[in-house]
Tab-separated table of C-alpha atoms (C1' of nucleotides) in Angstrom:
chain	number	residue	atom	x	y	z
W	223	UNK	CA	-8.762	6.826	28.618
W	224	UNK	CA	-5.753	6.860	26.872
W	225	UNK	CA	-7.889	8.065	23.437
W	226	UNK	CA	-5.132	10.885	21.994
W	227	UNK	CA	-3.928	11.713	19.022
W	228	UNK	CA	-0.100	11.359	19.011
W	229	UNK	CA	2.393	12.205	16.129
W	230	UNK	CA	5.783	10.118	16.913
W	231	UNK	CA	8.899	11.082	14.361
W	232	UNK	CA	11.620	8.974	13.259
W	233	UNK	CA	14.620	10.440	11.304
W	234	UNK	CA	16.756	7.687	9.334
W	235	UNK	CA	19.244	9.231	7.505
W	236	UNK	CA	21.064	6.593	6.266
W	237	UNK	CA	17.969	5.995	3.707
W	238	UNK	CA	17.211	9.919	3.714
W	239	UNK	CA	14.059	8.850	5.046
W	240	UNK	CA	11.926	10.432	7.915
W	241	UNK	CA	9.047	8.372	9.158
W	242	UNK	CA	5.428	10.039	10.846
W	243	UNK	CA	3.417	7.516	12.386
W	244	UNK	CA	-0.079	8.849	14.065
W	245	UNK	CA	-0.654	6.770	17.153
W	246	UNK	CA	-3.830	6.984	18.919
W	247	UNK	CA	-4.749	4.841	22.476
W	248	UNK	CA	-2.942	2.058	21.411
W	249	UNK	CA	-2.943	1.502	18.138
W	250	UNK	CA	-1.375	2.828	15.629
W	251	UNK	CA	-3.648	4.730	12.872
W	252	UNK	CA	-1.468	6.049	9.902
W	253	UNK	CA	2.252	5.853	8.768
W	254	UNK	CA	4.128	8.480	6.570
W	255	UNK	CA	7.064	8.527	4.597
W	256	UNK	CA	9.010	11.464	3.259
W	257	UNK	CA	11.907	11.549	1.681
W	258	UNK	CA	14.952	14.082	2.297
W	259	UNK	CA	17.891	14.631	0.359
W	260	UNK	CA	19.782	15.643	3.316
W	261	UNK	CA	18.783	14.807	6.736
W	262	UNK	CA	20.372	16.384	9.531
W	263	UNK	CA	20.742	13.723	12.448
W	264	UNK	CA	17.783	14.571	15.192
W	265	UNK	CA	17.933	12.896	18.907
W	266	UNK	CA	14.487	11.059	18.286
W	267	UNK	CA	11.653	12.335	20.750
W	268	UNK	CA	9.438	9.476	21.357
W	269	UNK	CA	6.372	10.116	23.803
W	270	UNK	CA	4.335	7.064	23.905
W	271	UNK	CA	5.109	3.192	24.822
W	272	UNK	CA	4.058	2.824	21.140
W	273	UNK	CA	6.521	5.557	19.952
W	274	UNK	CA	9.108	3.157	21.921
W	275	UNK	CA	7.855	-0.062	20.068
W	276	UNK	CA	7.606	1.460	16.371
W	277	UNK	CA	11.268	2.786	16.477
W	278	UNK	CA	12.142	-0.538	18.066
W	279	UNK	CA	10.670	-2.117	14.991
W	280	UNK	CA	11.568	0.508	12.212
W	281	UNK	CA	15.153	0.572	13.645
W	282	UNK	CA	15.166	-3.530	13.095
W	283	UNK	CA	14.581	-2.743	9.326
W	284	UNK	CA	16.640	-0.172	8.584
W	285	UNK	CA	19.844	-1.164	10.325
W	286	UNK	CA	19.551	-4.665	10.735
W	287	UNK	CA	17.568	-5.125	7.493
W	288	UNK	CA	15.042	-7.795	8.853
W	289	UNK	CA	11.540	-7.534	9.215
W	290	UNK	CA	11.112	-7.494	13.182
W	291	UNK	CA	9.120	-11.106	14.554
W	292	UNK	CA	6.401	-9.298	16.524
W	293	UNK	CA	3.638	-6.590	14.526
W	294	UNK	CA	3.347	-3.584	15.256
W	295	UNK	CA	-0.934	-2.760	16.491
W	296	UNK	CA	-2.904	-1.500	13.842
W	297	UNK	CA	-6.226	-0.189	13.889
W	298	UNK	CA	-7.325	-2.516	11.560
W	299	UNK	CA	-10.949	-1.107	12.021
W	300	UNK	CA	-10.219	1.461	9.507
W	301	UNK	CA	-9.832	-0.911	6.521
W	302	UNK	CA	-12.137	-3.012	4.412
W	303	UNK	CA	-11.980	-6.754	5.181
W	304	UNK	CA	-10.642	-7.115	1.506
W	305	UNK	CA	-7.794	-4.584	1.941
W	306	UNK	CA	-7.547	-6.746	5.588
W	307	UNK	CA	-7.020	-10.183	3.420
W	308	UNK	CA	-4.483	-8.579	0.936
W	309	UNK	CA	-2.653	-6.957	3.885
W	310	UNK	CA	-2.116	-9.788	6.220
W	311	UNK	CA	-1.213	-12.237	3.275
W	312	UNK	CA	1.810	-9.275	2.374
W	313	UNK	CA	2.753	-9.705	6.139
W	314	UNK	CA	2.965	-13.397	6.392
W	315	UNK	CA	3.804	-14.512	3.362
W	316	UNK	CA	6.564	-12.017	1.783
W	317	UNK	CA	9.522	-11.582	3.350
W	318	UNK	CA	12.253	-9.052	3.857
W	319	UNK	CA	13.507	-9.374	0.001
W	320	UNK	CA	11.388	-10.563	-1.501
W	321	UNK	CA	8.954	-9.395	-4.101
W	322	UNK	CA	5.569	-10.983	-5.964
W	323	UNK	CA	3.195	-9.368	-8.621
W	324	UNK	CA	-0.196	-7.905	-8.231
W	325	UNK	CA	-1.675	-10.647	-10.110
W	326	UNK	CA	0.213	-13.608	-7.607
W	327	UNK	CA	-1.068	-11.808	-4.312
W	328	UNK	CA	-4.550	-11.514	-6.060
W	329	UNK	CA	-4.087	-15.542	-6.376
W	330	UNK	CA	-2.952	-15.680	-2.874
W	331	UNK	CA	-6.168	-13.742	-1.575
W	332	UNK	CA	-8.168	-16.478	-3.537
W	333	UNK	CA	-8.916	-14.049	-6.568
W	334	UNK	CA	-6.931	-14.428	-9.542
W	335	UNK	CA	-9.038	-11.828	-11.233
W	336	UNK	CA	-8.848	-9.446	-8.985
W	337	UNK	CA	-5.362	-7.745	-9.802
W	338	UNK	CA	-6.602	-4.275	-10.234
W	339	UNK	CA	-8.151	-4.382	-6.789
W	340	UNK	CA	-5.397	-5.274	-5.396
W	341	UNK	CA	-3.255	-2.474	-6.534
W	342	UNK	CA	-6.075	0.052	-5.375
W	343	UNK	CA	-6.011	-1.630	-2.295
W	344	UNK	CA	-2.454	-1.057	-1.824
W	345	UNK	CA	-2.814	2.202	-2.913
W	346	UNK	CA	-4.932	3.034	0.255
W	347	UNK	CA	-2.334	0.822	2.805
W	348	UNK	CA	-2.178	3.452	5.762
W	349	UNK	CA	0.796	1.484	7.171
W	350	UNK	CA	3.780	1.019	4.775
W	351	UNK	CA	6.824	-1.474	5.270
W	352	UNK	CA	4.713	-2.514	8.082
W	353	UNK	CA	2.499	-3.786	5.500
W	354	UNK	CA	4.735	-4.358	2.794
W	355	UNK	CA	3.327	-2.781	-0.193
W	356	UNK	CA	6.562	-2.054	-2.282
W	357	UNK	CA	7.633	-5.199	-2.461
W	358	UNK	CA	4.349	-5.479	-4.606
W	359	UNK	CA	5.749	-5.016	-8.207
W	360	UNK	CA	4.468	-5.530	-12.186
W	361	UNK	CA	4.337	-9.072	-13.163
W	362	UNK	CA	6.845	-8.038	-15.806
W	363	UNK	CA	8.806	-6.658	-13.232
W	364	UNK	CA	7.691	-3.058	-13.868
W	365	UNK	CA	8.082	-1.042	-10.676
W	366	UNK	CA	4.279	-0.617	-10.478
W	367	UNK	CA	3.211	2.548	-8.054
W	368	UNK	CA	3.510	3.865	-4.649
W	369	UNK	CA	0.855	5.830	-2.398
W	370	UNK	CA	4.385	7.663	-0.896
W	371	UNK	CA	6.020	7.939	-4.303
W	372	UNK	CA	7.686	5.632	-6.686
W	373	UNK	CA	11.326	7.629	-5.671
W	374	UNK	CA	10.910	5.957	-2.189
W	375	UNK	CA	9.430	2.407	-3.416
W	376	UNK	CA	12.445	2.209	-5.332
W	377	UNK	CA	14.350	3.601	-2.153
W	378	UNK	CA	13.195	0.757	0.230
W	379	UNK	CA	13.622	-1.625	-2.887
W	380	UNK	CA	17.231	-1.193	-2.814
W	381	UNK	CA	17.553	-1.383	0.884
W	382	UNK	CA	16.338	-4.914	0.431
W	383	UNK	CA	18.713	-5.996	-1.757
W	384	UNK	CA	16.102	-5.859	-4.830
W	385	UNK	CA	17.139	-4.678	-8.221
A	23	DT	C1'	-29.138	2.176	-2.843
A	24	DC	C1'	-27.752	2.161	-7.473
A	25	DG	C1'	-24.811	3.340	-11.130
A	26	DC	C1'	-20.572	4.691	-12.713
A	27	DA	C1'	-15.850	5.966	-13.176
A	28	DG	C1'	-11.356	5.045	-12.147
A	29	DG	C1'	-7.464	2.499	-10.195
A	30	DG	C1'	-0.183	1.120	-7.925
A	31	DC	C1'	-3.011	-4.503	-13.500
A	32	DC	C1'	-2.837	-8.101	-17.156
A	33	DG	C1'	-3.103	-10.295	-21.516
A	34	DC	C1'	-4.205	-10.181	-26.161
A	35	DT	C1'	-3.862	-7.546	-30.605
H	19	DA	C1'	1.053	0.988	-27.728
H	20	DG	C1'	-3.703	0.417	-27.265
H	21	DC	C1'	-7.872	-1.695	-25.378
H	22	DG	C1'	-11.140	-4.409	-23.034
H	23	DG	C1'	-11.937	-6.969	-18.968
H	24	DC	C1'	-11.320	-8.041	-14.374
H	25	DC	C1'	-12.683	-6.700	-9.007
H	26	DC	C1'	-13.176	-3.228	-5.365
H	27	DT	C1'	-14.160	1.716	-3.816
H	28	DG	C1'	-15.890	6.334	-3.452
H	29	DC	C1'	-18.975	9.610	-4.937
H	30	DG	C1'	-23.063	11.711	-6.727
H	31	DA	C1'	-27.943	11.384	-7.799
DNA sequence: TCGCAGGGCCGCT
DNA sequence: AGCGGCCCTGCGA
């Protein structure tokens, strides 16, 4: 079995941003975000195939600003089927730079009412920019919140070309 | 289980 | 600004 628990590490400093993702078996379980002012440049140490495929895909969006075709495997066991629907309707339908409100995904899902779930939903997203929460903003186009802090919401923002 | 509080919201005062 | 209502979770009894 191939059942361990594997922390891969991914510095970017061109966006002062160093990623964690927890792989384990084959699917990834949890990504991190943390934010640097300075970042020294580190040789990145990747130890599993999935390691290999994540920086593959992370290295697609932050130097050749595109969300990558394929998706990255998720262990989508460890979400409700409602966080499921509003995460795989952020992944097909909103694009590298592009934004939409709480209250338009919560129409998307088939909910209009259900705006407030969606934000606590996206509150609990294990996998950001894989699962593009921050592009999720106020309807008024307040910034709304981030589960890895509004500094890097507004971080990733930019790098898309938004605001 | 059931009830309840609280959330990355929204719209009406 | 403030408030009530909306839907989903997590927690405590």
């Amino acid at each position: 079995m191939n059942n361990y628990i594997e922390i891969e590490t991914l510095y970017f400093p061109i966006v002062s941003l160093r990623v964690e993702i927890k792989v384990k078996g084959d699917l990834i379980e949890k990504i991190s975000l943390y934010q640097a002012k300075i970042l020294y440049k580190k040789d990145n140490k990747i130890h599993t195939k999935l390691g290999a495929l994540a920086q593959n895909f992370f290295e697609s969006y932050f130097f050749k600003k595109k969300t990558p075709l394929f998706l990255l495997p998720l262990n989508w066991s460890l979400v409700s089927d409602f966080q499921k629907k509003v995460y795989k309707t952020l992944i097909s339908d909103v694009p590298f730079g592009k934004t939409i409100s709480y209250l338009e995904l919560a129409k998307k899902i088939g909910n209009p009412n259900a705006c407030r779930a969606v934000g606590q939903a996206l509150s609990k997203n294990p996998w950001p920019i894989v699962v593009p929460c921050h592009r999720v903003i106020g309807k008024q186009n307040s910034l709304g919140g981030f589960s890895c802090g509004i500094p890097i919401k507004k971080l990733l923002l930019q790098h898309e070309n938004i605001f």
